[in-house]
Amino acid sequence: MKILAIETSCDETAVAIVEDGRHVIISQVFSQIDVHKVFGGVVPEIAAREHLKILDPMVKDCLAEANLSLDDIDALAVTQGPGLIGALLVGVTYAKGLAVTSGKPLIPVNHVHAHVHGAMVEQEAPAYPCLALVVSGGHTNIYYMESPTSFELLAHTLDDACGECFDKVAKIMDLGYPGGPIVEKIARHGRLGAVEMPKMIEDKNRLTFSYSGLKTYMVNLLRRETSPLSTERQADILAAFQEEALGQLVRKVKSSLTIRPETRMVLVAGGVAANQRFRQLMADQVKVAVRFPNLKYCSDNAAMIAGMAYHMSQEVPGLLSNRSHDWDCYARYSFDD
Ligand code: KG4
Ligand code: ZN
């Protein structure tokens, strides 16, 4: 079964065609980072306009590159939320139009849940039950999963998301956007232990994340430093910051495993999953099998949307025969879990 999926929730326009939820025929991602980075972050209105310019040509290009026509596609899928409302509306409205004119079913997909499928496409099916850690610019969630479509929320952040914290720290240090990859690159040259960093929410029994305290600690620490920082000092500070930003994730995964000892695998997904130090810490400290996505499926992409939609189509009765499209992406729909 071939699904053509569309993702426009933030600053990446993405289109993919995926067979049976796992085999990626084509996956294209157009990043808008160059247009947004002069503002130090994503500007929602600009994001929506950029999606509008490029989405239709991208869908046509994907079909042409894959040597397929819409007739070969069994279903369409689109990110319904959460995300920037203007950006989402471009994708959802376009997808509905395509569904109505082609007569194909259209499957609305939760973006955060779909991230977990980034760790499933082009890989073996995971061993259930598993834990899934979604760690991106907008979310830091741990789910308990008994199937590809069941998501029980075990932990979430009380304030900022982990990736957002990387971005904010990079911003206050004037390092550029997005902060995660830049911080990782600099931290590689830092000495662990050279700078003290407090541990956030250390209590093992509290399954919550928090990143705003870490950000504030960094602001205060940088105020006390002599400016400009030497290259060595900057690397030491960022190595300490990164170790705690990632260490908190590892600690909470370990705590989740103690309350769900039957877990057979941990799936990690979202932009921060691209961090190599994080991959190493998880491999060293987590005692069950840990699965990360291929690098290209960590950050936003449409292959993960198609993957999730395929499993929904297998498990939700009537989903493929429904042609009403009587849903929308407005904020009144809750995507909290
Ligand atoms: O999943 P994603 O592309 O978009 C959201 O749905 O948010 O995640 C983007 C986030 C950004 O905050 C970015 O700084 C972070 O992922 N990120 C990283 C790395 N690469 C991207 N954080 C830490 N280390 C990285 N290598
Ligand atoms: Zn995302």
CSV table of C-alpha atoms and ligand atoms in Angstrom, one decimal:
chain,number,residue,atom,x,y,z
A,1,MET,CA,0.0,0.0,0.0
A,2,LYS,CA,1.5,3.3,-1.1
A,3,ILE,CA,0.8,6.5,0.9
A,4,LEU,CA,1.8,10.0,-0.2
A,5,ALA,CA,2.3,12.2,2.9
A,6,ILE,CA,2.6,15.9,3.4
A,7,GLU,CA,4.3,17.7,6.4
A,8,THR,CA,4.1,21.5,6.9
A,9,SER,CA,3.8,21.9,10.6
A,10,CYS,CA,6.9,24.2,11.1
A,11,ASP,CA,9.8,25.3,8.9
A,12,GLU,CA,10.3,22.2,6.7
A,13,THR,CA,8.1,21.5,3.7
A,14,ALA,CA,8.2,17.7,3.3
A,15,VAL,CA,6.6,15.2,0.9
A,16,ALA,CA,7.2,11.4,0.8
A,17,ILE,CA,5.8,8.3,-0.7
A,18,VAL,CA,6.1,5.2,1.5
A,19,GLU,CA,5.1,1.6,0.8
A,20,ASP,CA,3.6,-0.4,3.7
A,21,GLY,CA,4.7,2.0,6.3
A,22,ARG,CA,8.4,1.1,6.1
A,23,HIS,CA,9.8,1.2,2.6
A,24,VAL,CA,10.5,4.8,1.5
A,25,ILE,CA,10.1,5.2,-2.2
A,26,ILE,CA,10.9,8.9,-2.1
A,27,SER,CA,11.3,11.5,0.7
A,28,GLN,CA,11.9,15.1,0.0
A,29,VAL,CA,12.5,17.8,2.6
A,30,PHE,CA,12.9,21.5,1.9
A,31,SER,CA,14.2,23.4,4.9
A,32,GLN,CA,13.4,27.1,5.3
A,33,ILE,CA,16.2,27.6,7.7
A,34,ASP,CA,18.0,30.1,5.5
A,35,VAL,CA,14.9,32.4,5.4
A,36,HIS,CA,14.3,32.3,9.1
A,37,LYS,CA,17.8,32.4,10.6
A,38,VAL,CA,18.2,36.1,10.1
A,39,PHE,CA,15.4,36.5,12.6
A,40,GLY,CA,17.0,34.0,15.1
A,41,GLY,CA,14.0,31.7,15.0
A,42,VAL,CA,11.0,30.6,12.9
A,43,VAL,CA,8.6,33.4,11.8
A,44,PRO,CA,5.2,31.7,11.5
A,45,GLU,CA,3.7,34.0,8.8
A,46,ILE,CA,6.8,33.6,6.6
A,47,ALA,CA,6.8,29.8,7.2
A,48,ALA,CA,3.2,29.5,5.9
A,49,ARG,CA,4.0,31.6,2.8
A,50,GLU,CA,7.1,29.5,2.0
A,51,HIS,CA,5.0,26.3,2.3
A,52,LEU,CA,2.5,27.8,-0.1
A,53,LYS,CA,5.1,28.5,-2.7
A,54,ILE,CA,6.7,25.2,-2.8
A,55,LEU,CA,4.2,22.4,-1.7
A,56,ASP,CA,2.4,21.9,-5.0
A,57,PRO,CA,5.6,21.7,-7.1
A,58,MET,CA,7.1,19.4,-4.5
A,59,VAL,CA,4.2,16.9,-4.7
A,60,LYS,CA,4.4,16.9,-8.5
A,61,ASP,CA,8.2,16.5,-8.4
A,62,CYS,CA,8.0,13.6,-5.9
A,63,LEU,CA,5.5,11.7,-8.1
A,64,ALA,CA,7.7,12.3,-11.2
A,65,GLU,CA,10.9,11.3,-9.5
A,66,ALA,CA,9.3,8.1,-8.2
A,67,ASN,CA,7.9,7.5,-11.7
A,68,LEU,CA,4.4,7.3,-10.3
A,69,SER,CA,1.1,9.0,-10.9
A,70,LEU,CA,-1.6,9.8,-8.4
A,71,ASP,CA,-3.4,6.7,-9.7
A,72,ASP,CA,-0.7,4.5,-8.2
A,73,ILE,CA,-1.2,6.1,-4.7
A,74,ASP,CA,-3.6,4.3,-2.3
A,75,ALA,CA,-4.0,7.0,0.3
A,76,LEU,CA,-2.9,10.5,1.2
A,77,ALA,CA,-1.8,11.6,4.7
A,78,VAL,CA,-1.1,15.0,6.2
A,79,THR,CA,0.1,16.5,9.5
A,80,GLN,CA,-3.0,17.7,11.3
A,81,GLY,CA,-1.2,19.1,14.3
A,82,PRO,CA,0.4,20.2,16.5
A,83,GLY,CA,2.3,23.0,14.8
A,84,LEU,CA,2.2,26.6,13.6
A,85,ILE,CA,-1.5,27.2,12.6
A,86,GLY,CA,-0.8,29.0,9.3
A,87,ALA,CA,1.8,26.4,8.3
A,88,LEU,CA,-0.5,23.5,9.1
A,89,LEU,CA,-3.4,25.1,7.2
A,90,VAL,CA,-1.4,25.2,4.0
A,91,GLY,CA,-0.7,21.4,4.2
A,92,VAL,CA,-4.1,20.4,5.4
A,93,THR,CA,-6.0,22.6,2.9
A,94,TYR,CA,-3.8,21.4,0.0
A,95,ALA,CA,-4.2,17.7,1.1
A,96,LYS,CA,-7.9,18.0,1.3
A,97,GLY,CA,-8.1,19.5,-2.2
A,98,LEU,CA,-6.0,16.7,-3.5
A,99,ALA,CA,-8.1,14.1,-1.8
A,100,VAL,CA,-11.4,15.5,-3.1
A,101,THR,CA,-10.2,15.8,-6.7
A,102,SER,CA,-8.5,12.4,-6.8
A,103,GLY,CA,-11.1,10.5,-4.7
A,104,LYS,CA,-8.3,9.1,-2.5
A,105,PRO,CA,-8.7,8.7,1.3
A,106,LEU,CA,-6.9,11.3,3.4
A,107,ILE,CA,-5.5,10.3,6.8
A,108,PRO,CA,-4.8,13.1,9.4
A,109,VAL,CA,-1.7,12.5,11.5
A,110,ASN,CA,-0.5,13.7,14.9
A,111,HIS,CA,3.0,15.1,14.3
A,112,VAL,CA,4.5,14.2,17.6
A,113,HIS,CA,3.3,10.6,17.5
A,114,ALA,CA,4.5,10.4,13.9
A,115,HIS,CA,8.1,11.3,15.0
A,116,VAL,CA,8.3,7.9,16.6
A,117,HIS,CA,7.8,6.4,13.1
A,118,GLY,CA,11.0,8.2,12.1
A,119,ALA,CA,12.7,5.4,14.1
A,120,MET,CA,10.7,2.7,12.2
A,121,VAL,CA,10.9,3.6,8.5
A,122,GLU,CA,13.6,1.7,6.7
A,123,GLN,CA,14.2,-0.4,9.8
A,124,GLU,CA,13.0,-3.7,11.3
A,125,ALA,CA,9.7,-3.5,13.2
A,126,PRO,CA,10.4,-2.7,16.9
A,127,ALA,CA,9.8,-5.2,19.7
A,128,TYR,CA,6.7,-4.2,21.7
A,129,PRO,CA,6.1,-3.0,24.4
A,130,CYS,CA,8.5,-0.2,23.9
A,131,LEU,CA,9.2,3.2,25.2
A,132,ALA,CA,9.4,6.1,22.8
A,133,LEU,CA,11.2,9.3,23.6
A,134,VAL,CA,10.3,12.2,21.3
A,135,VAL,CA,12.8,15.0,21.8
A,136,SER,CA,12.5,17.9,19.4
A,137,GLY,CA,12.2,21.7,19.3
A,138,GLY,CA,8.6,21.6,20.6
A,139,HIS,CA,8.3,18.4,22.6
A,140,THR,CA,10.1,16.3,25.2
A,141,ASN,CA,7.8,13.3,25.8
A,142,ILE,CA,8.1,9.7,26.8
A,143,TYR,CA,5.4,7.3,25.6
A,144,TYR,CA,4.7,3.7,26.5
A,145,MET,CA,3.7,1.8,23.3
A,146,GLU,CA,2.1,-1.6,22.9
A,147,SER,CA,1.6,-1.2,19.1
A,148,PRO,CA,2.6,1.3,16.4
A,149,THR,CA,-0.4,3.5,17.1
A,150,SER,CA,-0.9,3.3,20.9
A,151,PHE,CA,0.7,6.2,22.8
A,152,GLU,CA,0.4,6.4,26.5
A,153,LEU,CA,2.1,9.6,27.7
A,154,LEU,CA,4.4,8.8,30.7
A,155,ALA,CA,6.4,12.0,30.8
A,156,HIS,CA,6.5,15.5,29.4
A,157,THR,CA,8.2,18.8,30.0
A,158,LEU,CA,6.9,21.3,32.5
A,159,ASP,CA,8.2,24.2,30.5
A,160,ASP,CA,10.6,24.4,27.6
A,161,ALA,CA,11.4,21.5,25.3
A,162,CYS,CA,15.0,20.1,25.1
A,163,GLY,CA,15.7,21.3,21.5
A,164,GLU,CA,14.2,24.7,22.4
A,165,CYS,CA,16.7,24.9,25.2
A,166,PHE,CA,19.6,24.2,22.9
A,167,ASP,CA,18.2,26.9,20.5
A,168,LYS,CA,17.8,29.5,23.3
A,169,VAL,CA,21.3,28.9,24.7
A,170,ALA,CA,22.8,29.2,21.3
A,171,LYS,CA,20.8,32.4,20.8
A,172,ILE,CA,22.0,34.1,24.0
A,173,MET,CA,25.5,33.1,23.1
A,174,ASP,CA,25.0,34.5,19.6
A,175,LEU,CA,25.9,31.3,17.9
A,176,GLY,CA,23.2,31.0,15.3
A,177,TYR,CA,20.0,29.0,14.6
A,178,PRO,CA,19.1,26.2,15.0
A,179,GLY,CA,21.2,25.8,18.1
A,180,GLY,CA,21.4,22.1,18.6
A,181,PRO,CA,23.9,21.1,15.9
A,182,ILE,CA,26.0,24.2,16.6
A,183,VAL,CA,26.2,23.5,20.3
A,184,GLU,CA,27.0,19.9,19.7
A,185,LYS,CA,29.9,20.8,17.4
A,186,ILE,CA,31.4,23.3,19.9
A,187,ALA,CA,30.8,21.0,22.9
A,188,ARG,CA,32.8,18.2,21.2
A,189,HIS,CA,36.0,20.2,22.0
A,190,GLY,CA,35.0,20.9,25.6
A,191,ARG,CA,36.4,19.1,28.7
A,192,LEU,CA,33.7,17.4,30.8
A,193,GLY,CA,33.9,18.4,34.5
A,194,ALA,CA,35.6,21.7,33.8
A,195,VAL,CA,32.4,23.6,34.5
A,196,GLU,CA,29.8,22.7,37.1
A,197,MET,CA,26.2,22.3,36.0
A,198,PRO,CA,23.3,21.6,38.3
A,199,LYS,CA,21.1,18.6,37.6
A,200,MET,CA,17.4,19.4,36.9
A,201,ILE,CA,14.5,17.4,38.4
A,202,GLU,CA,16.9,14.9,39.8
A,203,ASP,CA,14.2,13.1,41.8
A,204,LYS,CA,13.9,9.7,40.1
A,205,ASN,CA,10.2,9.4,41.1
A,206,ARG,CA,9.2,12.5,39.1
A,207,LEU,CA,8.6,11.6,35.5
A,208,THR,CA,8.7,15.2,34.2
A,209,PHE,CA,11.3,17.2,32.3
A,210,SER,CA,12.3,20.8,32.9
A,211,TYR,CA,14.6,23.0,30.8
A,212,SER,CA,13.8,26.6,31.7
A,213,GLY,CA,15.9,26.4,34.9
A,214,LEU,CA,18.8,25.1,32.9
A,215,LYS,CA,18.4,28.0,30.4
A,216,THR,CA,18.3,30.5,33.3
A,217,TYR,CA,21.3,28.9,35.0
A,218,MET,CA,23.2,29.4,31.7
A,219,VAL,CA,22.1,33.1,31.4
A,220,ASN,CA,23.4,33.7,35.0
A,221,LEU,CA,26.6,31.8,34.4
A,222,LEU,CA,27.4,33.7,31.2
A,223,ARG,CA,26.8,37.0,33.0
A,224,ARG,CA,29.6,36.1,35.4
A,225,GLU,CA,32.0,35.2,32.7
A,226,THR,CA,34.4,37.7,31.1
A,227,SER,CA,33.4,38.7,27.7
A,228,PRO,CA,34.3,37.7,25.0
A,229,LEU,CA,34.7,34.0,26.0
A,230,SER,CA,37.8,32.2,24.9
A,231,THR,CA,37.2,29.4,22.5
A,232,GLU,CA,38.3,26.9,25.1
A,233,ARG,CA,36.0,28.3,27.9
A,234,GLN,CA,33.0,28.4,25.5
A,235,ALA,CA,33.6,24.8,24.6
A,236,ASP,CA,33.9,23.8,28.3
A,237,ILE,CA,30.7,25.6,29.2
A,238,LEU,CA,28.7,24.1,26.3
A,239,ALA,CA,30.0,20.6,27.0
A,240,ALA,CA,28.7,20.9,30.6
A,241,PHE,CA,25.4,22.3,29.3
A,242,GLN,CA,24.9,19.6,26.7
A,243,GLU,CA,25.8,16.9,29.3
A,244,GLU,CA,23.0,18.0,31.5
A,245,ALA,CA,20.5,18.7,28.7
A,246,LEU,CA,21.0,15.2,27.5
A,247,GLY,CA,21.7,13.6,30.9
A,248,GLN,CA,18.2,14.6,32.0
A,249,LEU,CA,16.7,12.6,29.0
A,250,VAL,CA,18.8,9.5,29.9
A,251,ARG,CA,17.8,9.7,33.6
A,252,LYS,CA,14.1,9.9,32.8
A,253,VAL,CA,14.3,7.0,30.3
A,254,LYS,CA,16.0,4.9,33.0
A,255,SER,CA,13.2,5.9,35.6
A,256,SER,CA,10.5,5.0,33.0
A,257,LEU,CA,12.1,1.6,32.5
A,258,THR,CA,11.9,0.9,36.3
A,259,ILE,CA,8.2,1.5,36.3
A,260,ARG,CA,7.7,-0.4,33.0
A,261,PRO,CA,10.2,-3.3,33.3
A,262,GLU,CA,8.5,-5.3,30.6
A,263,THR,CA,9.8,-2.8,28.0
A,264,ARG,CA,11.8,-4.5,25.2
A,265,MET,CA,13.1,-1.6,23.3
A,266,VAL,CA,13.5,2.2,23.5
A,267,LEU,CA,12.8,4.2,20.4
A,268,VAL,CA,14.2,7.8,20.2
A,269,ALA,CA,13.0,10.4,17.7
A,270,GLY,CA,12.9,14.1,16.9
A,271,GLY,CA,15.6,16.6,16.0
A,272,VAL,CA,17.7,16.1,19.1
A,273,ALA,CA,18.0,12.4,18.3
A,274,ALA,CA,20.6,13.5,15.7
A,275,ASN,CA,23.0,14.3,18.5
A,276,GLN,CA,25.9,11.9,18.6
A,277,ARG,CA,26.8,12.4,22.3
A,278,PHE,CA,23.2,11.6,23.1
A,279,ARG,CA,23.4,8.4,21.1
A,280,GLN,CA,26.6,7.4,23.0
A,281,LEU,CA,25.1,8.2,26.5
A,282,MET,CA,22.0,6.2,25.7
A,283,ALA,CA,24.0,3.2,24.4
A,284,ASP,CA,26.3,3.4,27.5
A,285,GLN,CA,23.6,3.8,30.2
A,286,VAL,CA,20.3,2.2,29.0
A,287,LYS,CA,20.1,-1.5,29.5
A,288,VAL,CA,17.5,-2.4,26.9
A,289,ALA,CA,17.9,-2.1,23.1
A,290,VAL,CA,17.9,1.5,22.0
A,291,ARG,CA,16.8,2.4,18.4
A,292,PHE,CA,17.6,5.8,16.8
A,293,PRO,CA,16.2,6.9,13.4
A,294,ASN,CA,18.5,7.3,10.4
A,295,LEU,CA,19.8,10.8,10.5
A,296,LYS,CA,17.5,12.0,7.7
A,297,TYR,CA,14.4,10.9,9.7
A,298,CYS,CA,15.3,12.6,13.0
A,299,SER,CA,14.0,16.1,12.2
A,300,ASP,CA,10.8,16.9,10.4
A,301,ASN,CA,10.0,14.8,7.3
A,302,ALA,CA,7.0,13.3,5.6
A,303,ALA,CA,8.2,9.6,5.6
A,304,MET,CA,7.3,9.5,9.3
A,305,ILE,CA,3.9,10.9,8.6
A,306,ALA,CA,3.3,8.2,5.9
A,307,GLY,CA,4.6,5.5,8.3
A,308,MET,CA,2.2,6.5,11.0
A,309,ALA,CA,-0.7,6.8,8.6
A,310,TYR,CA,-0.1,3.3,7.2
A,311,HIS,CA,-0.4,1.8,10.7
A,312,MET,CA,-3.5,3.8,11.4
A,313,SER,CA,-5.0,2.5,8.2
A,314,GLN,CA,-4.4,-1.0,9.4
A,315,GLU,CA,-5.8,-0.5,12.8
A,316,VAL,CA,-8.6,2.1,12.6
A,317,PRO,CA,-11.8,0.5,11.0
A,318,GLY,CA,-13.3,2.6,8.2
A,319,LEU,CA,-10.4,5.1,8.0
A,320,LEU,CA,-9.7,4.2,4.3
A,321,SER,CA,-13.4,4.4,3.2
A,322,ASN,CA,-14.0,7.7,4.9
A,323,ARG,CA,-14.2,10.6,2.3
A,324,SER,CA,-15.9,13.2,4.5
A,325,HIS,CA,-12.8,15.1,5.6
A,326,ASP,CA,-14.9,16.6,8.4
A,327,TRP,CA,-11.9,17.5,10.6
A,328,ASP,CA,-9.5,20.4,10.7
A,329,CYS,CA,-6.3,21.5,12.3
A,330,TYR,CA,-7.5,24.4,14.4
A,331,ALA,CA,-6.2,24.8,17.9
A,332,ARG,CA,-9.4,23.7,19.6
A,333,TYR,CA,-8.3,20.1,18.9
A,334,SER,CA,-6.1,18.9,21.7
A,335,PHE,CA,-2.7,17.4,20.8
A,336,ASP,CA,-1.6,17.4,24.4
A,337,ASP,CA,-0.8,13.8,24.7
B,1,KG4,O1,12.1,17.5,15.2
B,1,KG4,P1,12.6,18.8,14.8
B,1,KG4,O2,13.3,19.0,13.4
B,1,KG4,O3,11.4,19.8,14.8
B,1,KG4,C1,10.4,19.9,15.7
B,1,KG4,O4,9.4,19.2,15.6
B,1,KG4,O5,10.7,20.7,16.7
B,1,KG4,O6,13.6,19.3,15.9
B,1,KG4,C2,14.3,20.5,15.8
B,1,KG4,C3,15.1,20.7,17.1
B,1,KG4,C4,15.7,22.1,17.2
B,1,KG4,O7,15.5,22.6,18.5
B,1,KG4,C5,17.2,21.7,17.0
B,1,KG4,O8,18.1,22.6,17.7
B,1,KG4,C6,17.3,20.4,17.6
B,1,KG4,O9,16.1,19.7,17.2
B,1,KG4,N1,18.5,19.6,17.1
B,1,KG4,C7,19.5,19.2,17.9
B,1,KG4,C8,20.5,18.6,17.1
B,1,KG4,N2,20.0,18.7,15.8
B,1,KG4,C9,18.8,19.3,15.8
B,1,KG4,N3,19.7,19.3,19.2
B,1,KG4,C10,20.8,18.8,19.8
B,1,KG4,N4,21.8,18.3,19.0
B,1,KG4,C11,21.7,18.1,17.6
B,1,KG4,N5,22.6,17.6,16.9
B,2,ZN,ZN,8.9,17.7,14.6
